[in-house]
Coordinates of C-alpha atoms and ligand atoms in Angstrom, one line a residue:
X939 CA 0.0 0.0 0.0
X940 CA 1.2 3.5 -0.9
X941 CA 1.7 6.1 1.8
X942 CA -1.5 7.8 0.6
X943 CA -3.5 4.6 0.9
X944 CA -2.2 3.9 4.4
X945 CA -3.1 7.4 5.5
X946 CA -6.6 7.0 4.1
X947 CA -7.0 3.7 5.8
X948 CA -5.9 5.2 9.2
X949 CA -8.3 8.1 8.7
X950 CA -11.2 5.8 8.1
X951 CA -10.3 3.7 11.2
X952 CA -10.2 6.9 13.3
X953 CA -13.5 8.1 12.0
X954 CA -15.2 4.8 12.8
X955 CA -13.4 4.2 16.2
X956 CA -15.7 3.5 19.1
X957 CA -14.9 3.3 22.8
X958 CA -17.4 3.4 25.6
X959 CA -15.1 2.9 28.6
X960 CA -12.0 4.9 29.6
X961 CA -9.9 1.8 29.2
X962 CA -11.1 1.5 25.6
X963 CA -10.4 5.2 25.0
X964 CA -6.8 4.7 26.3
X965 CA -6.4 1.7 24.1
X966 CA -7.4 3.8 21.1
X967 CA -4.9 6.5 22.0
X968 CA -2.1 3.9 22.4
X969 CA -3.0 2.2 19.1
X970 CA -2.9 5.5 17.2
X971 CA -0.7 8.0 18.9
X972 CA 1.4 5.8 21.2
X973 CA 5.1 5.2 20.6
X974 CA 4.3 2.3 18.4
X975 CA 0.9 3.7 17.2
X976 CA -0.2 3.7 13.6
X977 CA -0.3 7.5 13.3
X978 CA 3.2 7.8 14.9
X979 CA 4.6 5.3 12.5
X980 CA 3.1 7.2 9.5
X981 CA 4.6 10.5 10.9
X982 CA 7.9 8.7 11.0
X983 CA 7.8 8.0 7.3
X984 CA 8.0 11.7 6.6
X985 CA 11.7 11.5 6.7
X986 CA 11.6 9.0 3.8
X987 CA 9.7 11.2 1.3
X988 CA 11.7 13.2 -1.3
X989 CA 12.5 16.8 -0.1
X990 CA 10.2 18.5 -2.7
X991 CA 7.2 16.5 -1.4
X992 CA 7.9 17.0 2.3
X993 CA 5.6 20.1 2.7
X994 CA 2.7 18.3 1.1
X995 CA 3.0 15.1 3.1
X996 CA 3.8 17.0 6.3
X997 CA 0.4 18.8 6.0
X998 CA -1.4 15.6 5.2
X999 CA 0.2 13.8 8.2
X1000 CA -0.5 16.7 10.5
X1001 CA -4.2 16.5 9.6
X1002 CA -4.1 12.8 10.4
X1003 CA -2.6 13.4 13.7
X1004 CA -5.1 16.1 14.5
X1005 CA -8.0 13.9 13.5
X1006 CA -6.7 11.2 15.8
X1007 CA -6.3 13.7 18.7
X1008 CA -9.8 15.2 18.1
X1009 CA -11.4 11.7 18.0
X1010 CA -9.6 10.7 21.1
X1011 CA -10.7 13.8 23.0
X1012 CA -14.3 13.2 21.9
X1013 CA -14.3 9.6 23.0
X1014 CA -12.6 10.5 26.2
X1015 CA -15.1 13.3 27.1
X1016 CA -18.0 11.0 26.3
X1017 CA -16.6 8.1 28.3
X1018 CA -15.9 10.3 31.3
X1019 CA -19.3 11.9 31.2
X1020 CA -20.9 8.5 30.9
X1021 CA -22.7 9.5 27.7
X1022 CA -20.7 7.2 25.4
X1023 CA -23.0 5.2 23.3
X1024 CA -22.7 3.2 20.1
X1025 CA -26.1 4.4 18.9
X1026 CA -26.2 6.4 15.7
X1027 CA -22.7 5.6 14.7
X1028 CA -21.5 3.7 11.7
X1029 CA -22.2 0.4 13.5
X1030 CA -25.5 0.9 15.2
X1031 CA -25.6 -2.0 17.7
X1032 CA -28.9 -0.7 19.1
X1033 CA -30.7 -1.7 15.9
X1034 CA -32.9 -4.8 16.1
X1035 CA -31.0 -7.8 14.7
X1036 CA -32.0 -9.1 11.3
X1037 CA -33.9 -12.4 11.7
X1038 CA -31.6 -15.2 10.8
X1039 CA -33.2 -17.6 8.4
X1040 CA -33.7 -20.8 10.4
X1041 CA -34.2 -24.3 9.2
X1042 CA -37.3 -26.3 10.0
X1043 CA -38.4 -29.8 10.8
X1044 CA -38.9 -32.1 7.8
X1045 CA -42.6 -32.8 7.2
X1046 CA -41.9 -36.5 7.9
X1047 CA -40.4 -35.6 11.3
X1048 CA -43.4 -33.4 12.1
X1049 CA -45.8 -36.2 11.3
X1050 CA -43.8 -38.8 13.1
X1051 CA -43.7 -36.6 16.2
X1052 CA -47.5 -36.0 16.0
X1053 CA -48.1 -39.8 15.7
X1054 CA -45.7 -40.4 18.7
X1055 CA -47.5 -37.7 20.8
X1056 CA -50.9 -39.2 20.2
X1057 CA -49.8 -42.6 21.3
X1058 CA -47.7 -41.3 24.2
X1059 CA -50.8 -39.7 25.7
X1060 CA -52.5 -43.1 25.9
X1061 CA -49.5 -44.9 27.5
X1062 CA -47.4 -46.1 24.6
X1063 CA -43.6 -46.0 24.9
X1064 CA -41.3 -45.6 21.9
X1065 CA -39.0 -48.5 21.0
X1066 CA -36.4 -48.9 18.3
X1067 CA -34.6 -51.6 16.4
X1068 CA -31.8 -51.8 13.9
X1069 CA -32.3 -51.0 10.2
X1070 CA -30.0 -53.8 9.2
X1071 CA -31.9 -56.7 10.5
X1072 CA -31.6 -60.5 10.5
X1073 CA -34.0 -62.9 8.9
X1074 CA -35.5 -64.1 12.1
X1075 CA -36.6 -60.6 13.3
X1076 CA -37.7 -59.3 9.9
X1077 CA -39.4 -62.6 8.7
X1078 CA -38.9 -65.8 10.6
X1079 CA -40.4 -65.0 14.1
X1080 CA -43.2 -63.1 12.3
X1081 CA -44.4 -66.3 10.8
X1082 CA -43.3 -65.7 7.2
X1083 CA -42.8 -69.1 5.7
X1084 CA -39.4 -69.7 4.0
X1085 CA -40.9 -69.4 0.5
X1086 CA -43.0 -66.3 1.2
X1087 CA -42.8 -63.8 -1.7
X1088 CA -41.9 -60.9 0.6
X1089 CA -38.5 -62.5 1.1
X1090 CA -37.9 -62.4 -2.6
X1091 CA -34.9 -60.6 -4.1
X1092 CA -37.4 -58.3 -5.8
X1093 CA -38.6 -56.9 -2.5
X1094 CA -35.8 -57.1 0.0
X1095 CA -32.3 -55.5 -0.1
X1096 CA -30.1 -58.2 1.2
X1097 CA -26.8 -57.3 2.7
X1098 CA -25.3 -60.8 2.3
X1099 CA -27.9 -63.0 0.5
X1100 CA -31.4 -64.4 1.1
X1101 CA -31.7 -65.8 4.6
X1102 CA -29.0 -63.5 5.9
X1103 CA -28.9 -59.9 7.0
X1104 CA -31.1 -57.5 5.1
X1105 CA -32.4 -53.9 5.3
X1106 CA -35.6 -54.3 7.3
X1107 CA -38.6 -54.2 5.1
X1108 CA -41.0 -53.1 7.9
X1109 CA -40.9 -52.0 11.5
X1110 CA -42.7 -55.2 12.5
X1111 CA -39.2 -56.5 13.3
X1112 CA -39.2 -54.3 16.3
X1113 CA -42.3 -56.1 17.7
X1114 CA -40.2 -59.2 17.9
X1115 CA -37.3 -57.4 19.6
X1116 CA -39.6 -55.9 22.2
X1117 CA -41.4 -59.2 22.9
X1118 CA -38.3 -61.2 23.4
X1119 CA -36.7 -58.6 25.6
X1120 CA -39.1 -58.8 28.6
X1121 CA -42.4 -59.8 30.0
X1122 CA -45.8 -58.4 29.0
X1123 CA -47.6 -56.0 29.3
X1124 CA -46.1 -54.2 26.3
X1125 CA -47.6 -51.1 24.9
X1126 CA -45.2 -49.5 22.5
X1127 CA -44.8 -47.9 19.1
X1128 CA -41.7 -48.1 16.9
X1129 CA -41.2 -45.4 14.3
X1130 CA -38.4 -45.9 11.8
X1131 CA -37.1 -46.1 8.3
X1132 CA -37.7 -49.2 6.2
X1133 CA -36.4 -50.3 2.7
X1134 CA -37.9 -52.1 -0.2
X1135 CA -36.4 -52.9 -3.6
X1136 CA -39.0 -50.8 -5.6
X1137 CA -38.7 -48.6 -8.6
X1138 CA -39.0 -45.0 -7.5
X1139 CA -42.1 -43.2 -8.7
X1140 CA -44.7 -40.7 -7.4
X1141 CA -46.4 -43.5 -5.6
X1142 CA -43.5 -45.8 -4.4
X1143 CA -40.0 -45.4 -3.0
X1144 CA -37.2 -47.7 -2.1
X1145 CA -37.1 -46.2 1.4
X1146 CA -39.9 -44.8 3.6
X1147 CA -41.0 -44.6 7.2
X1148 CA -43.4 -46.7 9.2
X1149 CA -44.8 -46.6 12.7
X1150 CA -45.5 -50.0 14.2
X1151 CA -47.7 -50.4 17.2
X1152 CA -47.9 -53.3 19.7
X1153 CA -50.1 -53.9 22.7
X1154 CA -49.8 -57.2 24.5
X1155 CA -51.5 -58.0 27.9
X1156 CA -54.0 -60.4 29.4
X1157 CA -57.3 -60.2 27.7
X1158 CA -56.5 -57.7 24.9
X1159 CA -59.4 -57.7 22.4
X1160 CA -60.1 -56.7 18.8
X1161 CA -62.6 -54.1 20.0
X1162 CA -59.7 -52.3 21.8
X1163 CA -57.7 -52.4 18.6
X1164 CA -60.5 -50.7 16.7
X1165 CA -61.1 -48.2 19.5
X1166 CA -57.4 -47.3 19.6
X1167 CA -57.2 -46.8 15.9
X1168 CA -60.4 -44.7 15.8
X1169 CA -58.9 -42.5 18.5
X1170 CA -55.7 -42.2 16.5
X1171 CA -57.5 -41.2 13.2
X1172 CA -59.6 -38.6 15.0
X1173 CA -56.7 -37.1 16.9
X1174 CA -54.6 -36.9 13.7
X1175 CA -57.2 -35.8 11.1
X1176 CA -60.2 -34.4 13.1
X1177 CA -63.2 -35.6 15.0
X1178 CA -65.4 -36.0 11.9
X1179 CA -63.2 -38.7 10.5
X1180 CA -64.4 -42.3 10.4
X1181 CA -62.5 -45.5 10.0
X1182 CA -63.5 -48.9 8.7
X1183 CA -61.7 -52.3 8.9
X1184 CA -61.6 -54.7 6.0
X1185 CA -60.6 -58.3 6.5
X1186 CA -57.1 -58.9 5.1
X1187 CA -54.1 -61.2 5.6
X1188 CA -50.7 -60.7 7.2
X1189 CA -48.6 -63.7 8.3
X1190 CA -48.1 -62.3 11.8
X1191 CA -51.7 -61.4 12.7
X1192 CA -54.9 -63.4 13.0
X1193 CA -57.4 -62.1 12.3
X1194 CA -55.9 -59.3 10.1
X1195 CA -57.4 -56.2 8.7
X1196 CA -56.7 -53.2 6.6
X1197 CA -57.8 -49.9 7.9
X1198 CA -59.5 -47.3 5.7
X1199 CA -60.3 -43.8 6.7
X1200 CA -63.0 -41.5 5.2
X1201 CA -61.2 -39.4 2.6
X1202 CA -60.1 -36.1 4.2
X1203 CA -59.6 -34.5 0.8
X1204 CA -63.2 -34.7 -0.4
X1205 CA -65.0 -35.5 2.9
X1206 CA -66.1 -38.9 1.5
X1207 CA -67.8 -37.6 -1.6
X1208 CA -65.3 -39.1 -3.9
X1209 CA -62.2 -37.6 -5.6
X1210 CA -59.0 -38.8 -7.3
X1211 CA -57.1 -39.4 -4.1
X1212 CA -59.7 -41.9 -2.8
X1213 CA -60.3 -43.1 -6.4
X1214 CA -64.0 -42.0 -6.0
X1215 CA -64.6 -44.5 -3.2
X1216 CA -64.7 -42.0 -0.3
X1217 CA -62.2 -44.2 1.6
X1218 CA -58.4 -44.3 1.7
X1219 CA -56.2 -47.0 3.2
X1220 CA -54.0 -45.9 6.1
X1221 CA -52.6 -49.0 7.7
X1222 CA -52.6 -52.7 8.4
X1223 CA -53.5 -54.3 11.8
X1224 CA -54.6 -57.4 13.5
X1225 CA -54.4 -59.6 16.6
X1226 CA -50.9 -60.8 17.1
X1227 CA -50.8 -64.4 15.9
X1228 CA -50.4 -66.9 18.8
X1229 CA -47.5 -68.5 16.9
X1230 CA -45.7 -65.1 16.9
X1231 CA -46.2 -64.7 20.7
X1232 CA -44.9 -68.3 21.1
X1233 CA -41.9 -67.5 18.8
X1234 CA -41.0 -64.6 21.2
X1235 CA -41.3 -66.7 24.4
X1236 CA -44.8 -65.4 25.4
X1237 CA -47.5 -67.9 26.4
X1238 CA -50.4 -67.4 24.0
X1239 CA -52.8 -69.1 26.4
X1240 CA -52.1 -66.4 29.0
X1241 CA -51.6 -63.3 26.8
X1242 CA -53.1 -61.8 23.7
X1243 CA -52.3 -58.6 21.8
X1244 CA -52.8 -56.4 18.8
X1245 CA -50.5 -54.8 16.3
X1246 CA -50.7 -52.2 13.6
X1247 CA -48.4 -50.7 11.1
X1248 CA -48.7 -47.5 9.1
X1249 CA -46.7 -45.6 6.6
X1250 CA -45.6 -42.1 7.7
X1251 CA -45.4 -40.7 4.2
X1252 CA -48.9 -41.9 3.5
X1253 CA -50.3 -40.1 6.6
X1254 CA -48.2 -37.0 5.7
X1255 CA -49.6 -37.1 2.1
X1256 CA -53.2 -37.1 3.4
X1257 CA -52.5 -34.5 6.0
X1258 CA -50.7 -32.1 3.7
X1259 CA -52.2 -33.1 0.4
X1260 CA -48.8 -33.8 -1.2
X1261 CA -49.3 -35.9 -4.2
X1262 CA -45.8 -37.0 -5.0
X1263 CA -43.7 -39.2 -2.6
X1264 CA -40.4 -38.1 -4.2
X1265 CA -40.8 -34.6 -2.8
X1266 CA -40.1 -36.0 0.7
X1267 CA -36.6 -37.0 -0.4
X1268 CA -35.4 -34.3 -2.8
X1269 CA -34.9 -31.7 0.0
X1270 CA -35.9 -28.8 -2.2
X1271 CA -36.0 -25.9 0.2
X1272 CA -39.0 -24.4 -1.7
X1273 CA -40.9 -27.5 -0.6
X1274 CA -39.4 -27.8 2.9
X1275 CA -39.8 -24.0 3.8
X1276 CA -43.6 -24.5 3.6
X1277 CA -43.5 -26.6 6.8
X1278 CA -41.4 -24.1 8.8
X1279 CA -44.1 -23.6 11.4
X1280 CA -45.3 -27.2 11.4
X1281 CA -48.2 -26.3 9.0
X1282 CA -48.3 -26.7 5.3
X1283 CA -49.0 -23.6 3.3
X1284 CA -49.3 -25.1 -0.2
Ligands
DAH1984 N1 -45.7 -54.8 8.3 C1 -46.8 -54.5 7.5 C2 -46.3 -53.8 6.2 O1 -45.2 -53.4 6.2 C3 -47.8 -53.5 8.2 C4 -48.5 -54.1 9.3 C5 -49.7 -54.8 9.0 C6 -48.0 -54.1 10.6 C7 -50.4 -55.4 10.0 C8 -48.7 -54.7 11.6 C9 -49.9 -55.4 11.3 O2 -48.3 -54.7 12.8 O3 -50.6 -55.9 12.3 O4 -47.0 -53.7 5.3

């Protein structure tokens, strides 16, 4: 930097200098006018300039020194009078801070949290299991026969090979882990990520989230299952919502059912989401098969239970009316921003 540039930089620094305490004022004086101060050093350079320029630079440097003195006196007077303030200066620290843009919970996290809260209020704990799961927990103990198509290479991402470790295809595997880990009663939900070897489209993905529910005790009935799921649907979607159970089949429940909910998009009148039926499927459920209880070391003569499993993306789609599953994975901030206060503003 030339002498001129260095003088200008020092001038700017002096003009912007702030000090609200006498210590800070003294520090300013030392930094500028002290023996090793910036202004002192610049004054020293006067002896290096050619004789014909001495007068010009001498005046310029004198101005600089006076500016430093004047600023120091101003700061000193204000600090001693107790009127020193940073308000109205180049850096106005009294101005309200600009709001920092903040991130937000992902819609899937919001929905998972709401599901968890609804069940927590009626006594369900949260339990978890591994995403890389062995055959017994994902299939065997849940009564999947060895030749069951769900074990097929087409559906399951195997880590080693069929019959070995795999990415869990459902959170029902956590049921098994819970039941073998202790004694009933169990009342727990298991939220988590699951994987299936599917082509990605608007309606399917190779990874998604489920929440599994399990209740095992003496004398648990199908009526309690239905009451629990009705309570869930109304808490999640509103009191006007109805559910219906259709007989179905799962290897690990007997009897089994699929749960439909009155379509929240059209109010049951019929629309493209419910395919003009007025109903949308939201989960599978059933009474835990006695063989599954026995596989986990629980006496089916003494205990009974129910289980259910729902897709978090499915619930989120119905709640937020998001048509395409892929949006949940693309992390486009224009999509995610709309959930910043937990509500969708689409
Ligand atoms: N595991 C099933 C699935 O991934 C969902 C399910 C159905 C879970 C019925 C259950 C149940 O606990 O009882 O499609």
